[in-house]
Coordinates of C-alpha atoms and ligand atoms in Angstrom, one line a residue:
M22 CA 97.2 88.7 133.2
V23 CA 100.8 88.8 132.5
K24 CA 103.6 86.8 133.6
V25 CA 107.0 89.4 133.4
A26 CA 109.9 87.0 131.8
R27 CA 113.3 89.7 132.4
V28 CA 113.8 92.9 135.7
E29 CA 116.0 95.0 135.3
V30 CA 118.8 95.8 137.6
E31 CA 118.1 99.0 138.9
S32 CA 114.8 99.9 137.5
I33 CA 111.5 101.0 138.7
A34 CA 110.5 97.7 138.4
A35 CA 113.5 95.9 140.8
A36 CA 113.1 98.8 143.5
L37 CA 110.1 97.6 143.6
G38 CA 110.8 94.2 143.7
I39 CA 109.4 92.6 140.8
Q40 CA 110.5 89.4 139.9
P41 CA 111.0 87.2 137.1
G42 CA 107.6 85.3 137.1
T43 CA 105.5 87.8 138.8
E44 CA 102.2 87.6 137.4
L45 CA 100.2 91.3 136.8
L46 CA 96.7 91.1 137.0
T47 CA 95.1 95.0 137.0
V48 CA 96.7 98.6 136.4
N49 CA 94.7 101.2 137.8
G50 CA 92.0 98.8 138.3
R51 CA 91.6 97.6 135.1
A52 CA 92.4 94.0 134.4
I53 CA 95.5 93.1 131.9
S54 CA 94.6 90.5 129.3
D55 CA 98.2 91.3 127.2
F56 CA 101.0 92.8 126.0
L57 CA 99.4 95.6 124.8
D58 CA 96.4 96.4 127.8
W59 CA 100.1 96.7 129.9
E60 CA 102.0 98.9 127.5
F61 CA 99.0 101.2 126.9
L62 CA 97.8 100.7 131.0
T63 CA 100.8 102.1 132.6
A64 CA 101.3 105.3 130.1
D65 CA 100.0 106.6 133.3
E66 CA 102.2 108.6 135.0
E67 CA 100.8 107.3 138.5
L68 CA 100.0 103.3 139.2
V69 CA 98.6 100.7 141.1
V70 CA 99.4 97.6 139.9
E71 CA 97.7 94.3 141.3
A72 CA 100.3 91.2 140.8
R73 CA 101.2 88.0 142.0
Q74 CA 104.6 86.7 143.3
P75 CA 106.0 83.9 142.2
D76 CA 105.0 82.2 145.7
G77 CA 101.3 82.7 145.0
E78 CA 101.5 85.9 147.7
S79 CA 98.8 88.6 146.3
V80 CA 100.8 92.3 146.5
I81 CA 100.1 95.7 145.2
Y82 CA 102.3 98.2 143.9
E83 CA 101.9 101.9 144.4
L84 CA 104.0 103.7 141.9
E85 CA 104.7 107.5 140.5
R86 CA 107.2 107.3 137.5
L87 CA 108.2 110.8 135.8
D88 CA 107.0 110.7 131.8
G89 CA 108.7 108.1 129.4
E90 CA 110.6 106.7 132.4
P91 CA 111.1 103.3 131.5
L92 CA 109.8 100.5 134.3
G93 CA 112.2 98.1 133.9
L94 CA 110.7 95.0 132.8
T95 CA 109.8 92.4 130.2
L96 CA 107.0 90.4 129.6
Q97 CA 106.9 86.6 128.2
P98 CA 105.8 86.8 125.2
P99 CA 102.0 86.4 124.6
P100 CA 100.4 83.3 123.2
V101 CA 99.6 83.7 119.3
R102 CA 96.3 84.2 118.0
R103 CA 96.3 81.5 115.3
C104 CA 94.7 81.7 112.1
A105 CA 91.9 80.3 111.2
N106 CA 92.2 80.0 107.7
R107 CA 93.7 77.6 105.3
C108 CA 94.3 79.4 101.9
E109 CA 95.3 77.0 99.5
F110 CA 98.5 78.6 99.2
C111 CA 100.0 79.3 102.9
F112 CA 103.7 78.9 102.7
I113 CA 103.4 77.3 105.9
E114 CA 101.0 75.1 104.7
G115 CA 104.4 74.3 102.3
L116 CA 106.6 73.4 104.9
P117 CA 108.5 70.2 104.3
P118 CA 107.9 67.8 107.8
G119 CA 110.2 67.6 109.7
L120 CA 110.8 71.3 110.7
R121 CA 111.2 73.0 114.3
K122 CA 108.4 73.5 116.0
N123 CA 107.9 77.0 115.9
L124 CA 107.5 77.2 112.1
Y125 CA 104.6 75.5 111.1
I126 CA 102.5 78.0 113.8
R127 CA 100.3 79.9 111.7
D128 CA 99.8 83.3 113.2
D129 CA 97.4 85.4 112.5
D130 CA 96.7 88.3 115.1
Y131 CA 96.3 91.6 114.8
R132 CA 98.2 92.4 118.0
L133 CA 101.2 91.5 116.1
S134 CA 100.6 93.4 113.2
F135 CA 101.1 96.3 115.6
A136 CA 104.0 95.5 117.5
Y137 CA 105.9 93.6 115.0
G138 CA 104.6 94.5 111.1
N139 CA 103.1 90.6 111.3
F140 CA 100.6 91.0 108.2
A141 CA 96.8 89.1 109.3
T142 CA 94.1 88.6 107.7
L143 CA 92.0 89.9 110.4
S144 CA 89.7 87.2 109.6
N145 CA 89.4 86.0 113.2
V146 CA 88.6 89.7 114.5
K147 CA 85.5 90.3 116.4
D148 CA 83.8 93.8 117.0
R149 CA 85.1 93.7 120.5
D150 CA 89.1 93.7 119.1
I151 CA 87.6 96.5 116.6
D152 CA 87.2 98.8 119.4
R153 CA 90.6 97.7 121.2
I154 CA 91.8 98.7 118.2
L155 CA 90.8 102.0 118.1
E156 CA 91.0 102.6 122.0
Y157 CA 94.7 101.8 121.7
R158 CA 95.0 103.4 118.6
L159 CA 96.9 100.4 116.8
S160 CA 98.5 102.0 113.3
P161 CA 99.8 101.0 111.0
L162 CA 98.6 97.6 110.9
Y163 CA 99.5 95.3 108.5
V164 CA 97.0 93.9 106.7
S165 CA 96.9 90.9 104.1
V166 CA 93.7 91.4 102.0
H167 CA 94.0 89.7 99.2
A168 CA 90.8 90.4 97.7
T169 CA 88.5 93.1 98.4
N170 CA 85.5 90.9 96.8
H171 CA 83.5 88.9 99.6
E172 CA 83.0 85.9 97.6
A173 CA 86.3 85.9 96.7
R174 CA 88.2 86.1 99.7
K175 CA 86.3 83.6 101.0
V176 CA 87.3 81.3 98.7
L177 CA 91.0 82.0 98.8
L178 CA 91.5 82.3 102.3
N179 CA 89.7 79.0 101.8
N180 CA 87.4 80.0 105.3
A181 CA 83.2 80.3 105.1
R182 CA 83.1 82.7 108.0
V183 CA 85.7 85.8 107.1
P184 CA 84.0 89.0 108.0
D185 CA 83.7 91.2 105.3
I186 CA 87.3 92.8 105.1
K187 CA 85.7 96.1 103.8
Y188 CA 83.4 96.7 106.5
Q189 CA 86.6 96.1 108.9
M190 CA 88.8 98.0 106.9
S191 CA 86.2 101.0 106.9
R192 CA 85.3 100.9 110.6
L193 CA 88.8 100.8 111.7
A194 CA 89.8 103.9 109.0
E195 CA 86.5 105.6 110.3
G196 CA 88.7 105.4 113.7
G197 CA 91.8 107.3 111.9
I198 CA 93.6 103.2 111.4
Q199 CA 96.1 103.4 108.7
F200 CA 96.6 100.3 106.8
H201 CA 99.7 98.5 105.2
C202 CA 98.0 96.0 102.6
Q203 CA 99.3 93.1 100.7
M204 CA 97.5 91.0 98.5
V205 CA 99.0 87.5 96.8
V206 CA 97.8 87.4 93.7
V207 CA 97.0 83.7 92.6
P208 CA 96.1 83.3 89.2
G209 CA 92.3 82.4 87.9
L210 CA 91.6 83.8 91.8
N211 CA 92.3 87.2 92.3
D212 CA 93.9 88.4 89.3
G213 CA 92.0 90.3 86.6
E214 CA 89.0 91.5 87.5
I215 CA 89.1 91.0 91.3
L216 CA 92.8 92.2 91.5
E217 CA 91.2 95.6 89.5
E218 CA 88.2 95.8 92.5
S219 CA 90.2 95.0 94.8
L220 CA 92.9 98.2 93.8
R221 CA 89.9 100.0 92.9
D222 CA 88.3 99.3 96.6
L223 CA 91.7 100.1 98.3
W224 CA 92.6 103.6 96.5
E225 CA 88.9 105.2 97.5
M226 CA 89.7 104.0 101.0
G227 CA 92.4 107.1 100.7
E228 CA 95.2 108.2 102.8
S229 CA 93.9 105.5 105.3
V230 CA 96.0 102.8 103.3
L231 CA 99.7 104.0 102.9
S232 CA 100.5 101.0 100.9
A233 CA 100.0 98.3 99.1
A234 CA 102.0 95.4 97.8
V235 CA 101.2 92.9 95.1
V236 CA 103.1 89.7 95.2
P237 CA 103.1 86.0 93.1
V238 CA 102.0 82.9 94.9
G239 CA 104.8 81.5 96.0
L240 CA 104.5 77.7 95.8
T241 CA 107.1 74.8 97.6
Q242 CA 107.1 71.3 96.2
F243 CA 105.0 70.4 99.5
S244 CA 101.5 72.9 99.1
H245 CA 99.8 70.0 99.3
L246 CA 96.1 72.4 99.4
Y247 CA 97.1 73.9 96.2
T248 CA 95.0 73.3 93.2
G249 CA 95.4 76.2 91.0
K250 CA 98.2 77.7 88.7
G251 CA 101.5 79.5 89.3
M252 CA 102.3 82.9 87.9
D253 CA 103.8 82.2 84.4
R254 CA 105.4 85.2 82.7
E255 CA 102.1 86.4 80.8
T256 CA 99.9 87.0 84.2
A257 CA 102.9 88.0 86.0
G258 CA 103.0 90.7 83.2
V259 CA 99.2 91.6 83.1
V260 CA 99.1 92.0 86.9
L261 CA 102.0 94.4 86.6
A262 CA 100.3 96.1 84.0
Q263 CA 97.3 96.5 86.8
V264 CA 99.4 97.7 89.9
E265 CA 101.4 100.0 87.3
W266 CA 98.7 101.9 86.7
W267 CA 97.4 102.2 89.6
G268 CA 101.0 103.1 90.9
K269 CA 101.3 105.9 88.3
R270 CA 96.7 107.5 89.1
G271 CA 98.5 107.6 92.9
L272 CA 101.3 109.8 91.8
T273 CA 99.4 111.8 89.4
E274 CA 96.6 112.4 91.9
R275 CA 98.1 112.6 95.0
G276 CA 101.8 112.5 94.6
E277 CA 103.0 109.3 95.5
T278 CA 103.1 105.4 94.0
W279 CA 100.8 104.1 97.0
V280 CA 100.9 100.5 95.7
F281 CA 104.0 98.5 94.0
A282 CA 104.8 95.2 93.0
S283 CA 107.0 92.3 94.6
D284 CA 110.4 92.0 93.5
E285 CA 109.6 88.9 92.5
L286 CA 106.8 89.5 90.4
Y287 CA 108.8 92.1 88.0
M288 CA 111.3 89.3 87.4
L289 CA 108.6 86.5 86.4
A290 CA 107.6 89.0 84.1
G291 CA 110.9 89.1 82.7
R292 CA 110.6 93.0 83.6
E293 CA 113.8 95.4 85.1
L294 CA 113.1 96.7 88.1
P295 CA 112.8 100.2 89.3
D296 CA 114.1 102.9 90.4
P297 CA 114.8 103.7 94.6
A298 CA 112.7 106.6 93.8
H299 CA 109.6 104.7 92.7
Y300 CA 109.9 103.3 96.7
G301 CA 109.8 105.9 98.0
E302 CA 110.3 105.3 101.8
F303 CA 110.4 101.4 101.0
A304 CA 107.5 100.8 103.2
Q305 CA 107.3 97.1 101.8
I306 CA 111.0 96.2 101.7
E307 CA 110.5 93.4 104.1
N308 CA 107.7 91.8 101.6
G309 CA 110.1 91.6 98.5
V310 CA 109.1 94.8 97.6
G311 CA 112.1 96.9 96.8
A312 CA 114.8 94.8 98.3
V313 CA 116.7 94.1 95.4
T314 CA 116.5 98.2 94.8
S315 CA 117.9 99.0 98.0
L316 CA 120.5 95.9 97.9
R317 CA 121.9 98.2 94.9
M318 CA 121.8 101.1 96.5
R319 CA 123.7 99.9 99.4
V320 CA 126.7 98.2 97.2
A321 CA 126.6 101.3 94.8
E322 CA 127.0 103.6 98.1
G323 CA 129.8 101.0 99.9
L324 CA 132.2 100.4 97.2
K325 CA 134.3 103.1 98.9
R326 CA 134.3 101.4 101.5
V327 CA 135.4 98.1 100.2
A328 CA 138.8 96.5 101.4
R329 CA 141.6 96.2 98.8
R330 CA 141.7 91.9 98.1
D331 CA 144.2 92.2 95.1
G332 CA 144.3 88.4 93.9
E333 CA 141.8 86.5 96.4
K334 CA 138.7 84.7 95.1
I335 CA 135.5 84.7 97.0
G336 CA 132.5 82.3 96.1
V337 CA 129.0 84.4 97.3
V338 CA 126.6 81.6 97.4
T339 CA 122.8 82.9 96.0
G340 CA 119.4 81.0 94.5
L341 CA 118.7 81.0 91.3
A342 CA 116.2 84.0 91.4
M343 CA 119.3 86.3 92.5
A344 CA 121.2 85.0 89.9
P345 CA 120.7 87.8 87.4
V346 CA 120.9 90.6 89.9
M347 CA 123.8 89.4 91.4
R348 CA 126.6 89.3 88.3
P349 CA 126.7 93.1 87.6
L350 CA 126.6 93.7 91.4
L351 CA 129.9 91.3 91.7
E352 CA 131.6 93.1 88.9
S353 CA 131.3 96.2 90.4
L354 CA 132.7 95.0 94.0
S355 CA 135.6 93.4 91.9
A356 CA 136.9 97.0 90.1
A357 CA 136.7 98.1 93.7
S358 CA 138.5 95.4 95.8
G359 CA 140.8 93.5 93.1
A360 CA 139.2 90.5 94.1
H361 CA 137.2 87.6 91.9
F362 CA 134.2 87.3 92.7
E363 CA 132.6 83.9 91.5
L364 CA 128.2 83.2 91.7
V365 CA 128.1 80.1 93.2
V366 CA 124.1 79.2 92.5
A367 CA 122.8 76.7 95.1
E368 CA 119.7 74.2 94.7
N369 CA 117.1 74.2 97.3
S370 CA 117.2 70.5 98.8
L371 CA 114.4 71.0 101.4
F372 CA 112.2 72.8 99.7
G373 CA 112.2 71.9 96.1
P374 CA 113.2 73.3 92.8
T375 CA 110.4 75.5 92.3
I376 CA 111.9 77.7 95.5
T377 CA 115.3 79.8 94.4
T378 CA 115.2 82.3 96.9
A379 CA 118.7 83.0 98.3
G380 CA 116.6 83.6 102.1
L381 CA 115.4 80.4 102.0
L382 CA 118.9 78.1 101.5
V383 CA 119.6 75.4 104.3
G384 CA 123.0 74.4 105.6
K385 CA 122.8 71.5 104.2
D386 CA 122.9 73.3 100.8
I387 CA 125.4 75.7 101.8
L388 CA 128.0 72.7 102.3
A389 CA 126.3 71.2 99.4
A390 CA 127.6 74.2 97.3
L391 CA 130.7 74.8 99.1
K392 CA 132.6 71.3 100.1
D393 CA 134.6 70.6 97.5
R394 CA 136.0 74.9 96.8
L395 CA 139.3 74.5 98.0
D396 CA 140.2 77.2 95.3
L397 CA 138.2 79.7 96.9
G398 CA 139.6 82.0 100.1
L399 CA 136.3 82.4 101.0
A400 CA 132.8 82.8 100.6
L401 CA 129.7 85.1 101.3
I402 CA 126.2 83.1 101.9
P403 CA 122.7 84.9 102.4
A404 CA 122.2 86.7 106.0
E405 CA 118.5 86.1 105.9
T406 CA 119.8 81.9 105.8
I407 CA 120.4 82.2 109.9
N408 CA 118.2 83.3 112.8
E409 CA 118.9 84.9 116.1
D410 CA 120.5 81.4 117.3
S411 CA 122.8 81.4 114.4
L412 CA 120.8 78.3 112.6
F413 CA 119.8 77.9 109.4
L414 CA 116.0 76.5 108.5
D415 CA 117.2 72.8 108.6
D416 CA 118.5 73.5 112.0
L417 CA 122.1 72.6 111.1
P418 CA 123.9 75.6 113.4
L419 CA 126.3 77.6 111.4
S420 CA 129.2 76.4 113.6
T421 CA 128.6 72.8 112.2
V422 CA 128.6 74.3 108.7
R423 CA 132.1 76.8 109.4
E424 CA 133.8 73.7 110.6
A425 CA 132.9 71.3 108.0
L426 CA 133.6 73.6 104.9
P427 CA 137.8 74.4 103.6
M428 CA 137.2 78.2 103.6
P429 CA 135.7 81.0 106.1
I430 CA 132.3 82.0 104.8
F431 CA 130.2 84.8 106.2
P432 CA 127.3 86.1 106.3
S433 CA 126.1 88.9 104.7
Y434 CA 123.3 91.6 104.0
D435 CA 124.6 93.8 101.2
F436 CA 128.5 92.1 101.2
I437 CA 129.3 95.4 102.0
D438 CA 129.5 94.3 105.4
V439 CA 131.6 91.8 104.9
L440 CA 133.9 93.5 102.7
A441 CA 134.0 96.9 104.5
Q442 CA 136.6 95.4 106.8
E443 CA 139.9 94.9 106.0
P444 CA 140.9 91.1 105.4
S445 CA 142.8 90.2 108.9
G446 CA 139.7 92.0 110.4
V447 CA 137.0 90.3 109.1
A448 CA 135.8 87.6 112.6
A449 CA 134.5 84.3 111.6
Ligands
LIG506 S1 96.1 82.8 106.4 FE1 96.6 81.6 105.2 S2 98.4 82.2 104.8 FE2 97.9 83.2 106.3 S3 98.6 81.4 108.0 FE3 96.0 81.3 107.3 S4 96.2 79.4 106.5 FE4 98.4 80.5 105.7

């Protein structure tokens, strides 16, 4: 059963009298267990839908619709499948206490992997789920592989009952499912030979593996489960060399670099980031692969649109990790706008000093970094620090932070999004 959350006016659903709260039970005789069933079973043009209205009355809707015509209803979000693993490096286990509840949800859900690109380990995927993935052709899936070696993976996921990922991926691949993979590398557990084996196994899956990202383990001061080593510069260099070897092999033999190191791995290894051509379609940008290169591209392309702000002093808040990358970008913005840009490096008070990512700064950090800066005409903060409700991770609303600061502040993804507007047209 799935429940209706919203019905659009003047839609098929509204014309039928479907209301928010209506439970949808079957489509053409097949039971609906979640949004995937609804999505796929309603692809037909003629539908018989058994439902229960909010007052408990049973009803049958019979409808016909033209190919692709939307029904005009939104379902309530599904309860997510929870993760059965207990990875030592789990970022959620490394969250400080006291944050809003939904941040602690450890989802591991192949349905969300298909629908939204969330990475899933497939640890809780049974044979019947595999049948369903194949039937509905849920492709591509985003898979947290970490290691293809079964014993190593059990240790990494801290789960003795984890299924064999090679078996799962082969079955799915035989049915035409493709994958974007990620491997979080934990020094001593899945680097070296284990990483080599994983890269070889994924390579041998051929075109079923669309991309793979190799990401260094990220720890906070609250990562209480972790007993291993952090990723140092030397290890990062070795991992990077392995990834690059397999990437080059892909480029030579198959015409594309299929495996990528994350930006963080390059930075940890002290290496310059690759050019845009390396990343192709930037398939794993959400995973921090090519994000810096993409930012550089967007700034370079947007400079001609930047409005003049001669003499204005603009603060740009970032975390320590991005500071070296930002400096040349700010110089070019300065030349294009006539403004003086100052990098304001903020420390992460919530996660501790090991977390230097700009997007994880919290409202309190922004306040601390800017509250005494009476000299700044305006400040840009990383847009990734706030959610769709304009809340920082520490639950401070953007409006509260704005009211407390002496200058206007603007969340920005790439500077151009704010600076292309005329100074008077920048809306707070
Ligand atoms: S798979 Fe591991 S890292 Fe992901 S949510 Fe579960 S325990 Fe955390």
